[in-house]
Amino acid sequence: MRSGDLRLSVLFDQGEQVKSSLYGLLREGLLGRLLSTVCVFLFFRNIRSTALVALSLPICLMAATGLLHVMGVSLNLLTVSGLIVAMGRVIDDTIVVLDNMYRKSRELGSSLNASPLTEAVREVTPAIVSSTATTVAVYIPIALVGGMIGAAFSGFAWSVVIALLTSLLVALFVVPSLHYVWHKGGTSDSAVSIEPWAENILRRAFARKGIITAVLGLLLLIAGAGAWLLPVNFLPAGKSGQINVQLEFPQGTALAQVDATVKRMEQALKSAPQVATFSSVLGSTFTPQFDDVFDAGGGWIQGDNIASIAISVKEKADVDQTAADLQRLLSGLAGSAVCTVTGQNIAGDDSQLKIDLTGADTATLDQAAALIRSRLQTVQGLSVAGTADDKEGLPDSS
C-alpha cells in the first residue's frame, strides 16, 4: 500500500468525554476546596484549622478512587459524576467535628489535650454518623440492584457511598489527631460567632410564624409545579457530536446506484464547513447508533437498499443546526432514496418513533402500514421509513 492512499480518522472517542469529566472534577474540586477553605478561615480565623478542612477533601477523593480500583470499578462518566456529587458533602463532617472541638476548648478555657478533644468528637459522633448513614442508605440499594439499572448506575452509587464513608472516617479519626498535634498550644479567640445573629433572626421568625408559613407554602407549590413540568428522560440528552444519515432506497435498487448516491453525498460533505470526519456503510445500517443497549430495536439492520453515513462534527459546531443544514443539503442529492439526518445523543437516539401493527391478515397489515406512511408524509418535519417503495417522489421533509 502506497503512502498517502489510506487515512485513518477517529469517528467516536468516548475517552474525550471521560477526560473532559475528569478535568471538570479537578476544576470543581479545586474550586470547592478554595471556597470551603475561605469560609472556614473567615469563621475560625486560624490557618491550621483551615488546613485541616483543605486536606480532608483530597484525602477522601484519593481513598475513594483507590477503593474503586480495588473493587474493579473504572473511572467513567458515571463514577466521576458520583465523585462530583459527593464532593460537596465530604467536608461537612470535618467542619462539624472541627467546630465542636473549637467550641469545647473555649467552654473549658484550657489548653487542648486528649480529653476535651475526645469528648468533643464523642458528642457529635451520633449526629454525623446518622447523617452519613442516611445519605448512604439512599445509594446502597442502587449499588446492589441487579439488571440493567445496576450495570449502568452501580459505579455511580459506589463512588458516592465510598466517598461519604471515607469522609466519616477522616472526620472521626484523622481530623482530631491532626488537630491535637497542631493545636497543642491552644486555640485562638478570634473566631467569628454567628450565634447572636442566628438568635436574633430566629426570634423575629417566631414572631411572624403565620407569614413565614404562608411564604414557605407558596414556595412549595411553585417548586412542585416546576417539578411537574420538568422533562423526563432515561439519561441526560447530552449531544455526542455525532450525526447519523440513513438512506433508504426502493427495494431492488442496484448496489452501484446506492454507491453512486453515497459518493455524491460524500463529495458534498467534504466541502461542509462543520463536518470533521465521516464514514459510509452500504447494505446495512446501525439504528440507532448509541441506543442498542436500551432499545430492542437497536443494532445492525441488513438490507441491500439501505446505506448510512456516520458524521463527526467539529468541536464547537452546533449539532442541531448542522443536522438541519445537512438535511437540506443531502435531501437534494438523495434521488429516489428517503434521507433521514439525526443528531445522536449520549443517552441514545430519541428522534425516532416506531409504530407496530399486529394482526392475522398480512395483506390488511400491508395496506394499513401503507396508509399510515402516506398520512405521516404530510406531517412537516418527518422522514418516514418505508416510503421509498410506496410511490414516486418523496416529500420535502427532515
CSV table of C-alpha atoms in Angstrom, one decimal:
chain,number,residue,atom,x,y,z
A,1,MET,CA,0.0,0.0,0.0
A,2,ARG,CA,1.5,3.3,-1.0
A,3,SER,CA,1.9,6.1,1.4
A,4,GLY,CA,-1.0,8.6,1.3
A,5,ASP,CA,-3.5,6.0,0.0
A,6,LEU,CA,-5.1,5.5,3.4
A,7,ARG,CA,-6.1,8.0,6.0
A,8,LEU,CA,-7.4,6.9,9.4
A,9,SER,CA,-9.8,9.0,11.4
A,10,VAL,CA,-11.4,8.5,14.8
A,11,LEU,CA,-15.2,8.8,14.4
A,12,PHE,CA,-16.2,8.5,18.0
A,13,ASP,CA,-13.9,8.6,21.1
A,14,GLN,CA,-15.7,8.3,24.4
A,15,GLY,CA,-12.3,8.9,26.1
A,16,GLU,CA,-12.6,12.5,25.2
A,17,GLN,CA,-15.8,12.8,27.2
A,18,VAL,CA,-14.2,10.9,30.1
A,19,LYS,CA,-11.2,13.2,30.1
A,20,SER,CA,-13.5,16.2,29.9
A,21,SER,CA,-15.4,14.9,33.0
A,22,LEU,CA,-12.1,14.3,34.8
A,23,TYR,CA,-10.9,17.8,34.1
A,24,GLY,CA,-14.3,19.1,35.3
A,25,LEU,CA,-13.9,17.0,38.5
A,26,LEU,CA,-10.4,18.5,39.1
A,27,ARG,CA,-11.7,22.1,38.4
A,28,GLU,CA,-14.8,21.7,40.6
A,29,GLY,CA,-12.7,20.0,43.3
A,30,LEU,CA,-10.2,22.9,43.4
A,31,LEU,CA,-12.9,25.5,43.3
A,32,GLY,CA,-14.8,23.7,46.1
A,33,ARG,CA,-11.7,23.3,48.1
A,34,LEU,CA,-10.9,27.0,47.7
A,35,LEU,CA,-14.4,28.2,48.7
A,36,SER,CA,-14.6,25.9,51.7
A,37,THR,CA,-11.1,27.0,52.8
A,38,VAL,CA,-12.1,30.6,52.6
A,39,CYS,CA,-15.3,30.1,54.5
A,40,VAL,CA,-13.6,28.2,57.3
A,41,PHE,CA,-10.8,30.8,57.5
A,42,LEU,CA,-13.4,33.6,57.7
A,43,PHE,CA,-15.1,32.0,60.7
A,44,PHE,CA,-12.2,30.3,62.6
A,45,ARG,CA,-9.5,32.9,61.7
A,46,ASN,CA,-7.0,30.1,62.1
A,47,ILE,CA,-4.7,28.8,59.4
A,48,ARG,CA,-4.2,25.4,60.9
A,49,SER,CA,-7.9,24.7,61.3
A,50,THR,CA,-8.4,25.9,57.7
A,51,ALA,CA,-5.6,23.5,56.5
A,52,LEU,CA,-7.5,20.6,58.2
A,53,VAL,CA,-10.6,21.2,56.0
A,54,ALA,CA,-8.4,21.7,52.9
A,55,LEU,CA,-6.7,18.3,53.5
A,56,SER,CA,-9.9,16.4,54.1
A,57,LEU,CA,-11.2,16.7,50.5
A,58,PRO,CA,-8.2,15.3,48.6
A,59,ILE,CA,-7.8,12.5,51.3
A,60,CYS,CA,-11.4,11.4,50.8
A,61,LEU,CA,-11.3,11.5,47.0
A,62,MET,CA,-7.9,9.7,46.7
A,63,ALA,CA,-9.1,7.0,49.1
A,64,ALA,CA,-12.4,6.6,47.2
A,65,THR,CA,-10.6,6.3,43.8
A,66,GLY,CA,-8.3,3.7,45.4
A,67,LEU,CA,-11.1,1.6,46.8
A,68,LEU,CA,-13.0,1.8,43.4
A,69,HIS,CA,-9.8,0.5,41.7
A,70,VAL,CA,-9.6,-2.4,44.2
A,71,MET,CA,-13.3,-3.2,43.5
A,72,GLY,CA,-12.6,-3.3,39.8
A,73,VAL,CA,-14.7,-0.2,39.0
A,74,SER,CA,-13.1,2.1,36.4
A,75,LEU,CA,-13.3,5.9,36.2
A,76,ASN,CA,-16.0,6.6,33.7
A,77,LEU,CA,-18.7,9.2,33.2
A,78,LEU,CA,-21.0,7.8,35.9
A,79,THR,CA,-18.3,7.2,38.6
A,80,VAL,CA,-16.7,10.6,38.0
A,81,SER,CA,-20.2,12.1,38.3
A,82,GLY,CA,-20.7,10.3,41.6
A,83,LEU,CA,-17.4,11.8,43.0
A,84,ILE,CA,-18.5,15.2,41.9
A,85,VAL,CA,-21.9,14.7,43.7
A,86,ALA,CA,-20.2,13.6,46.8
A,87,MET,CA,-17.6,16.4,46.7
A,88,GLY,CA,-20.0,18.9,48.3
A,89,ARG,CA,-20.8,16.5,51.1
A,90,VAL,CA,-17.4,15.0,52.2
A,91,ILE,CA,-16.2,18.1,54.1
A,92,ASP,CA,-19.4,18.5,56.1
A,93,ASP,CA,-18.4,16.0,58.8
A,94,THR,CA,-15.0,17.6,59.1
A,95,ILE,CA,-16.4,21.0,59.7
A,96,VAL,CA,-18.9,19.7,62.3
A,97,VAL,CA,-16.2,17.9,64.2
A,98,LEU,CA,-13.8,20.9,64.0
A,99,ASP,CA,-16.4,23.3,65.1
A,100,ASN,CA,-17.3,21.3,68.2
A,101,MET,CA,-13.7,20.8,69.2
A,102,TYR,CA,-13.2,24.5,69.0
A,103,ARG,CA,-16.4,25.2,71.0
A,104,LYS,CA,-15.4,22.6,73.6
A,105,SER,CA,-11.9,24.2,74.1
A,106,ARG,CA,-13.5,27.6,74.6
A,107,GLU,CA,-16.0,26.4,77.1
A,108,LEU,CA,-13.3,24.6,79.2
A,109,GLY,CA,-11.0,27.6,78.9
A,110,SER,CA,-7.9,25.4,79.0
A,111,SER,CA,-5.3,24.3,76.6
A,112,LEU,CA,-6.2,21.5,74.3
A,113,ASN,CA,-5.4,17.9,75.3
A,114,ALA,CA,-6.7,14.5,74.5
A,115,SER,CA,-9.6,14.5,77.0
A,116,PRO,CA,-11.6,17.6,75.7
A,117,LEU,CA,-10.9,16.5,72.1
A,118,THR,CA,-12.2,13.0,72.7
A,119,GLU,CA,-15.3,14.5,74.5
A,120,ALA,CA,-15.9,16.9,71.6
A,121,VAL,CA,-15.7,14.1,69.0
A,122,ARG,CA,-17.9,11.8,71.1
A,123,GLU,CA,-20.6,14.5,71.3
A,124,VAL,CA,-21.1,14.9,67.6
A,125,THR,CA,-20.4,11.3,66.6
A,126,PRO,CA,-24.1,10.2,66.7
A,127,ALA,CA,-25.1,13.2,64.6
A,128,ILE,CA,-22.5,12.8,61.8
A,129,VAL,CA,-22.9,9.0,61.7
A,130,SER,CA,-26.6,9.2,61.4
A,131,SER,CA,-26.4,11.9,58.8
A,132,THR,CA,-23.9,9.9,56.7
A,133,ALA,CA,-25.8,6.7,57.2
A,134,THR,CA,-29.0,8.4,55.9
A,135,THR,CA,-27.3,9.5,52.7
A,136,VAL,CA,-25.6,6.2,52.2
A,137,ALA,CA,-28.8,4.3,52.7
A,138,VAL,CA,-30.2,6.2,49.7
A,139,TYR,CA,-27.4,5.0,47.3
A,140,ILE,CA,-26.8,1.4,48.7
A,141,PRO,CA,-29.9,-0.1,47.0
A,142,ILE,CA,-28.8,1.4,43.7
A,143,ALA,CA,-25.3,-0.1,44.1
A,144,LEU,CA,-26.7,-3.5,44.9
A,145,VAL,CA,-29.6,-3.7,42.4
A,146,GLY,CA,-29.0,-6.0,39.5
A,147,GLY,CA,-30.0,-6.0,35.9
A,148,MET,CA,-29.7,-3.1,33.5
A,149,ILE,CA,-30.0,-0.4,36.2
A,150,GLY,CA,-27.3,-2.0,38.3
A,151,ALA,CA,-24.9,-2.3,35.3
A,152,ALA,CA,-25.5,1.4,34.4
A,153,PHE,CA,-25.5,3.1,37.8
A,154,SER,CA,-23.8,0.8,40.3
A,155,GLY,CA,-20.4,2.6,39.7
A,156,PHE,CA,-22.1,5.9,40.4
A,157,ALA,CA,-23.7,4.7,43.6
A,158,TRP,CA,-20.5,3.0,44.9
A,159,SER,CA,-18.4,6.2,44.2
A,160,VAL,CA,-20.8,8.2,46.3
A,161,VAL,CA,-21.0,5.6,49.1
A,162,ILE,CA,-17.3,5.1,49.4
A,163,ALA,CA,-16.6,8.9,49.3
A,164,LEU,CA,-19.1,9.5,52.1
A,165,LEU,CA,-17.9,6.7,54.3
A,166,THR,CA,-14.3,7.8,53.8
A,167,SER,CA,-15.2,11.3,54.8
A,168,LEU,CA,-16.8,10.0,58.0
A,169,LEU,CA,-13.6,8.1,59.0
A,170,VAL,CA,-11.5,11.1,58.2
A,171,ALA,CA,-13.7,13.3,60.4
A,172,LEU,CA,-13.7,10.9,63.3
A,173,PHE,CA,-10.0,9.9,63.3
A,174,VAL,CA,-7.7,12.0,61.1
A,175,VAL,CA,-9.1,15.4,61.9
A,176,PRO,CA,-8.9,15.1,65.7
A,177,SER,CA,-5.4,13.6,65.5
A,178,LEU,CA,-4.1,16.4,63.3
A,179,HIS,CA,-5.9,19.0,65.4
A,180,TYR,CA,-4.3,17.7,68.6
A,181,VAL,CA,-0.8,17.7,67.0
A,182,TRP,CA,-1.2,21.2,65.5
A,183,HIS,CA,-3.0,22.9,68.4
A,184,LYS,CA,-1.1,21.9,71.5
A,185,GLY,CA,-0.7,25.5,72.4
A,186,GLY,CA,-4.5,26.2,72.4
A,187,THR,CA,-6.8,27.9,70.0
A,188,SER,CA,-7.3,31.5,69.1
A,189,ASP,CA,-10.3,33.5,70.3
A,190,SER,CA,-10.6,35.5,67.1
A,191,ALA,CA,-13.1,33.2,65.6
A,192,VAL,CA,-16.4,34.7,64.4
A,193,SER,CA,-19.5,33.7,66.2
A,194,ILE,CA,-22.8,33.8,64.4
A,195,GLU,CA,-24.9,32.8,67.4
A,196,PRO,CA,-26.1,36.4,68.2
A,197,TRP,CA,-27.2,36.9,64.6
A,198,ALA,CA,-28.9,33.5,64.5
A,199,GLU,CA,-30.7,34.1,67.7
A,200,ASN,CA,-31.9,37.5,66.5
A,201,ILE,CA,-33.2,36.0,63.2
A,202,LEU,CA,-35.0,33.1,65.0
A,203,ARG,CA,-36.7,35.5,67.4
A,204,ARG,CA,-38.0,37.6,64.5
A,205,ALA,CA,-39.1,34.5,62.6
A,206,PHE,CA,-41.0,33.0,65.6
A,207,ALA,CA,-42.8,36.4,66.0
A,208,ARG,CA,-44.1,36.1,62.4
A,209,LYS,CA,-44.9,32.4,62.1
A,210,GLY,CA,-48.0,32.9,60.0
A,211,ILE,CA,-46.3,34.9,57.3
A,212,ILE,CA,-43.3,32.6,57.1
A,213,THR,CA,-45.6,29.5,56.9
A,214,ALA,CA,-47.6,31.1,54.1
A,215,VAL,CA,-44.4,32.1,52.2
A,216,LEU,CA,-42.9,28.6,52.5
A,217,GLY,CA,-46.2,27.0,51.4
A,218,LEU,CA,-46.3,29.2,48.3
A,219,LEU,CA,-42.6,28.3,47.5
A,220,LEU,CA,-43.5,24.6,47.9
A,221,LEU,CA,-46.4,24.9,45.4
A,222,ILE,CA,-44.2,26.8,43.0
A,223,ALA,CA,-41.4,24.1,43.3
A,224,GLY,CA,-44.0,21.3,42.9
A,225,ALA,CA,-45.4,22.9,39.7
A,226,GLY,CA,-41.9,23.4,38.3
A,227,ALA,CA,-41.0,19.8,39.1
A,228,TRP,CA,-44.2,18.6,37.3
A,229,LEU,CA,-43.2,20.5,34.2
A,230,LEU,CA,-39.6,19.1,34.0
A,231,PRO,CA,-38.9,16.8,31.0
A,232,VAL,CA,-38.4,13.1,31.8
A,233,ASN,CA,-35.5,11.2,30.2
A,234,PHE,CA,-33.9,7.9,30.9
A,235,LEU,CA,-30.5,9.5,30.7
A,236,PRO,CA,-29.4,13.2,30.1
A,237,ALA,CA,-29.8,14.1,26.4
A,238,GLY,CA,-26.3,15.4,26.0
A,239,LYS,CA,-25.0,15.9,22.5
A,240,SER,CA,-22.3,13.4,21.4
A,241,GLY,CA,-21.1,15.4,18.4
A,242,GLN,CA,-22.3,12.7,16.1
A,243,ILE,CA,-24.8,12.8,13.2
A,244,ASN,CA,-26.2,9.8,11.5
A,245,VAL,CA,-27.5,9.9,7.9
A,246,GLN,CA,-29.7,7.0,6.8
A,247,LEU,CA,-30.6,6.4,3.2
A,248,GLU,CA,-33.5,4.0,2.3
A,249,PHE,CA,-33.7,3.2,-1.4
A,250,PRO,CA,-36.6,1.3,-3.2
A,251,GLN,CA,-36.4,-2.5,-3.0
A,252,GLY,CA,-34.3,-3.9,-5.8
A,253,THR,CA,-32.1,-0.8,-6.3
A,254,ALA,CA,-28.8,-1.9,-7.7
A,255,LEU,CA,-25.8,-1.5,-5.3
A,256,ALA,CA,-24.0,0.5,-7.9
A,257,GLN,CA,-26.8,3.1,-7.8
A,258,VAL,CA,-26.6,3.2,-4.0
A,259,ASP,CA,-22.9,3.6,-4.2
A,260,ALA,CA,-23.2,6.5,-6.7
A,261,THR,CA,-25.6,8.3,-4.5
A,262,VAL,CA,-23.5,7.9,-1.4
A,263,LYS,CA,-20.4,9.1,-3.3
A,264,ARG,CA,-22.3,12.3,-4.3
A,265,MET,CA,-23.1,12.9,-0.7
A,266,GLU,CA,-19.5,12.3,0.4
A,267,GLN,CA,-18.3,14.9,-2.1
A,268,ALA,CA,-20.8,17.4,-0.6
A,269,LEU,CA,-19.7,16.5,3.0
A,270,LYS,CA,-16.1,17.2,2.1
A,271,SER,CA,-17.0,20.8,1.5
A,272,ALA,CA,-19.3,21.2,4.5
A,273,PRO,CA,-17.6,23.6,7.0
A,274,GLN,CA,-18.9,22.0,10.2
A,275,VAL,CA,-18.1,18.3,9.3
A,276,ALA,CA,-14.8,16.9,10.7
A,277,THR,CA,-14.9,13.3,9.5
A,278,PHE,CA,-17.4,10.8,8.1
A,279,SER,CA,-17.7,7.1,7.2
A,280,SER,CA,-20.1,5.4,4.9
A,281,VAL,CA,-21.6,1.9,5.1
A,282,LEU,CA,-23.6,0.3,2.2
A,283,GLY,CA,-26.0,-2.6,2.6
A,284,SER,CA,-26.6,-2.1,6.3
A,285,THR,CA,-27.3,0.5,9.0
A,286,PHE,CA,-26.9,0.7,12.7
A,287,THR,CA,-30.2,2.1,14.1
A,288,PRO,CA,-30.0,3.8,16.5
A,289,GLN,CA,-26.3,4.3,16.8
A,290,PHE,CA,-26.0,4.6,20.6
A,291,ASP,CA,-29.3,3.1,21.7
A,292,ASP,CA,-28.8,-0.6,21.2
A,293,VAL,CA,-28.3,-1.3,24.9
A,294,PHE,CA,-31.6,0.2,26.0
A,295,ASP,CA,-33.8,-0.2,22.9
A,296,ALA,CA,-34.8,-3.6,21.5
A,297,GLY,CA,-34.9,-2.0,18.0
A,298,GLY,CA,-31.2,-1.1,18.0
A,299,GLY,CA,-28.5,-2.9,16.2
A,300,TRP,CA,-27.3,-3.7,12.7
A,301,ILE,CA,-30.1,-3.9,10.2
A,302,GLN,CA,-29.2,-5.7,7.0
A,303,GLY,CA,-30.6,-4.6,3.6
A,304,ASP,CA,-29.3,-4.1,0.1
A,305,ASN,CA,-31.4,-0.9,-0.2
A,306,ILE,CA,-30.0,0.7,3.0
A,307,ALA,CA,-26.9,2.9,3.4
A,308,SER,CA,-25.7,5.0,6.3
A,309,ILE,CA,-23.2,7.7,6.9
A,310,ALA,CA,-21.7,8.4,10.3
A,311,ILE,CA,-20.6,12.0,10.7
A,312,SER,CA,-18.5,13.7,13.4
A,313,VAL,CA,-18.9,17.4,13.6
A,314,LYS,CA,-16.2,19.9,14.7
A,315,GLU,CA,-15.7,20.6,18.3
A,316,LYS,CA,-17.6,23.9,18.6
A,317,ALA,CA,-20.2,23.2,16.0
A,318,ASP,CA,-23.9,23.3,16.8
A,319,VAL,CA,-25.1,19.7,16.2
A,320,ASP,CA,-28.8,20.5,15.8
A,321,GLN,CA,-28.1,23.3,13.3
A,322,THR,CA,-25.6,21.2,11.4
A,323,ALA,CA,-28.1,18.3,11.2
A,324,ALA,CA,-30.7,20.7,9.8
A,325,ASP,CA,-28.3,22.1,7.3
A,326,LEU,CA,-27.2,18.6,6.2
A,327,GLN,CA,-30.8,17.5,5.9
A,328,ARG,CA,-31.5,20.3,3.3
A,329,LEU,CA,-28.2,19.6,1.5
A,330,LEU,CA,-28.4,15.8,1.3
A,331,SER,CA,-32.1,15.6,0.6
A,332,GLY,CA,-31.4,17.2,-2.8
A,333,LEU,CA,-28.8,14.6,-3.6
A,334,ALA,CA,-30.8,11.6,-2.4
A,335,GLY,CA,-32.7,11.0,-5.6
A,336,SER,CA,-35.2,8.1,-5.1
A,337,ALA,CA,-34.0,7.4,-1.5
A,338,VAL,CA,-35.5,8.6,1.7
A,339,CYS,CA,-32.9,10.6,3.5
A,340,THR,CA,-33.0,10.9,7.3
A,341,VAL,CA,-30.5,13.0,9.2
A,342,THR,CA,-30.5,12.8,13.0
A,343,GLY,CA,-28.2,14.1,15.7
A,344,GLN,CA,-27.1,11.4,18.2
A,345,ASN,CA,-27.5,11.9,21.9
A,346,ILE,CA,-25.2,10.3,24.5
A,347,ALA,CA,-28.3,8.7,26.1
A,348,GLY,CA,-29.5,7.3,22.8
A,349,ASP,CA,-31.4,8.3,19.7
A,350,ASP,CA,-34.7,9.9,20.8
A,351,SER,CA,-35.6,11.3,17.4
A,352,GLN,CA,-37.2,8.1,16.1
A,353,LEU,CA,-40.8,6.9,16.7
A,354,LYS,CA,-41.8,3.3,15.9
A,355,ILE,CA,-45.3,2.2,15.2
A,356,ASP,CA,-46.0,-1.5,15.5
A,357,LEU,CA,-49.1,-3.1,13.8
A,358,THR,CA,-50.3,-6.6,14.8
A,359,GLY,CA,-52.9,-8.8,13.2
A,360,ALA,CA,-53.5,-12.1,11.5
A,361,ASP,CA,-54.0,-10.9,7.9
A,362,THR,CA,-50.7,-9.9,6.2
A,363,ALA,CA,-52.4,-8.1,3.3
A,364,THR,CA,-54.5,-6.0,5.7
A,365,LEU,CA,-51.4,-5.1,7.7
A,366,ASP,CA,-49.6,-4.1,4.5
A,367,GLN,CA,-52.5,-1.8,3.4
A,368,ALA,CA,-52.7,-0.3,6.9
A,369,ALA,CA,-49.0,0.3,7.0
A,370,ALA,CA,-49.0,2.0,3.6
A,371,LEU,CA,-52.0,4.2,4.6
A,372,ILE,CA,-50.2,5.3,7.9
A,373,ARG,CA,-47.0,6.0,5.9
A,374,SER,CA,-48.9,8.2,3.4
A,375,ARG,CA,-50.6,10.1,6.2
A,376,LEU,CA,-47.3,10.6,8.1
A,377,GLN,CA,-45.6,12.0,5.0
A,378,THR,CA,-48.0,15.0,5.2
A,379,VAL,CA,-46.5,15.9,8.6
A,380,GLN,CA,-43.9,18.7,8.4
A,381,GLY,CA,-40.5,17.7,9.6
A,382,LEU,CA,-40.9,13.9,9.4
A,383,SER,CA,-38.9,11.4,7.4
A,384,VAL,CA,-40.9,8.2,7.1
A,385,ALA,CA,-39.1,4.9,6.6
A,386,GLY,CA,-40.5,2.5,4.1
A,387,THR,CA,-41.9,5.2,1.8
A,388,ALA,CA,-39.3,4.6,-0.9
A,389,ASP,CA,-41.5,1.9,-2.4
A,390,ASP,CA,-44.9,3.5,-1.9
A,391,LYS,CA,-44.8,6.0,-4.7
A,392,GLU,CA,-42.6,8.0,-6.9
A,393,GLY,CA,-41.4,11.3,-5.4
A,394,LEU,CA,-40.5,12.0,-1.8
A,395,PRO,CA,-41.9,14.6,0.5
A,396,ASP,CA,-39.6,17.5,1.3
A,397,SER,CA,-39.0,16.6,5.0
A,398,SER,CA,-36.4,16.1,7.5
